[in-house]
Structures are given as structure tokens and as C-alpha cells.
Amino acid sequence: MTIEDFIHSLQTYTSPAVCNPWRDYDRTCDLGPQAPEIRRHQLQEYLAQRIGQAR
């Protein structure tokens, strides 16, 4: 599984009782509707820098 595949699987997860921060915009907590995209990008960058380093 690639990083992109992993993030896509996070983004597409749905459940009636769950706010998905990788997909959903929360008007109360987020600064703007682009927040989920920013979180996904930051996660991708974080994981890309660490891939292959886990022991």
C-alpha cells in the first residue's frame, strides 16, 4: 500500500457517528473548508519523510 492509497482510505471512511478529519470540515474547529485537504497533505509529507525508517 502506498502513502497515497493509505490517505485515500482514511479520506473515504464514513460512519454516521464519526467526524472524519481527513474528509470532513468542522465549522467550529477548522479555519476554513480547505482544512481536510491541508491535514491530508501534512500527513502525506510526514509519512513520506519517515517511510522505510520503522524498525
mmCIF file of C-alpha atoms in Angstrom:
data_model
loop_
_atom_site.group_PDB
_atom_site.id
_atom_site.type_symbol
_atom_site.label_atom_id
_atom_site.label_comp_id
_atom_site.label_asym_id
_atom_site.label_seq_id
_atom_site.Cartn_x
_atom_site.Cartn_y
_atom_site.Cartn_z
ATOM 1 C CA MET A 1 0.000 0.000 0.000
ATOM 2 C CA THR A 2 1.360 3.405 -0.930
ATOM 3 C CA ILE A 3 1.083 6.517 1.225
ATOM 4 C CA GLU A 4 -1.430 7.893 -1.251
ATOM 5 C CA ASP A 5 -3.531 4.703 -1.005
ATOM 6 C CA PHE A 6 -3.432 4.877 2.789
ATOM 7 C CA ILE A 7 -4.513 8.523 2.882
ATOM 8 C CA HIS A 8 -7.253 7.827 0.334
ATOM 9 C CA SER A 9 -8.586 5.020 2.544
ATOM 10 C CA LEU A 10 -8.642 7.426 5.510
ATOM 11 C CA GLN A 11 -10.401 10.060 3.429
ATOM 12 C CA THR A 12 -13.128 7.736 2.166
ATOM 13 C CA TYR A 13 -14.022 6.231 5.562
ATOM 14 C CA THR A 14 -17.554 7.077 6.664
ATOM 15 C CA SER A 15 -19.613 6.369 9.750
ATOM 16 C CA PRO A 16 -22.721 8.171 10.976
ATOM 17 C CA ALA A 17 -21.249 8.715 14.450
ATOM 18 C CA VAL A 18 -17.768 9.847 13.362
ATOM 19 C CA CYS A 19 -16.359 13.146 12.138
ATOM 20 C CA ASN A 20 -13.573 12.142 9.771
ATOM 21 C CA PRO A 21 -10.836 14.822 9.972
ATOM 22 C CA TRP A 22 -9.308 13.559 6.712
ATOM 23 C CA ARG A 23 -12.573 14.254 4.859
ATOM 24 C CA ASP A 24 -14.877 16.447 6.941
ATOM 25 C CA TYR A 25 -14.799 20.186 7.522
ATOM 26 C CA ASP A 26 -15.836 21.232 11.030
ATOM 27 C CA ARG A 27 -17.129 24.816 11.078
ATOM 28 C CA THR A 28 -16.491 25.018 14.837
ATOM 29 C CA CYS A 29 -12.866 23.859 14.891
ATOM 30 C CA ASP A 30 -11.449 24.415 11.387
ATOM 31 C CA LEU A 31 -10.331 27.748 9.979
ATOM 32 C CA GLY A 32 -11.718 27.027 6.526
ATOM 33 C CA PRO A 33 -13.173 24.355 4.247
ATOM 34 C CA GLN A 34 -9.684 23.528 2.950
ATOM 35 C CA ALA A 35 -8.714 22.108 6.383
ATOM 36 C CA PRO A 36 -9.148 18.402 5.493
ATOM 37 C CA GLU A 37 -7.008 18.857 2.362
ATOM 38 C CA ILE A 38 -4.306 20.572 4.418
ATOM 39 C CA ARG A 39 -4.371 17.769 7.011
ATOM 40 C CA ARG A 40 -4.061 15.123 4.264
ATOM 41 C CA HIS A 41 -1.136 16.967 2.692
ATOM 42 C CA GLN A 42 0.627 17.346 6.052
ATOM 43 C CA LEU A 43 0.121 13.655 6.825
ATOM 44 C CA GLN A 44 1.487 12.695 3.417
ATOM 45 C CA GLU A 45 4.596 14.839 3.951
ATOM 46 C CA TYR A 46 5.081 13.463 7.470
ATOM 47 C CA LEU A 47 4.834 9.846 6.337
ATOM 48 C CA ALA A 48 6.982 10.364 3.223
ATOM 49 C CA GLN A 49 9.849 11.623 5.374
ATOM 50 C CA ARG A 50 9.648 8.557 7.607
ATOM 51 C CA ILE A 51 8.908 5.730 5.192
ATOM 52 C CA GLY A 52 11.474 2.978 5.458
ATOM 53 C CA GLN A 53 12.737 4.164 8.837
ATOM 54 C CA ALA A 54 10.495 1.977 11.033
ATOM 55 C CA ARG A 55 12.219 -0.916 12.659
#
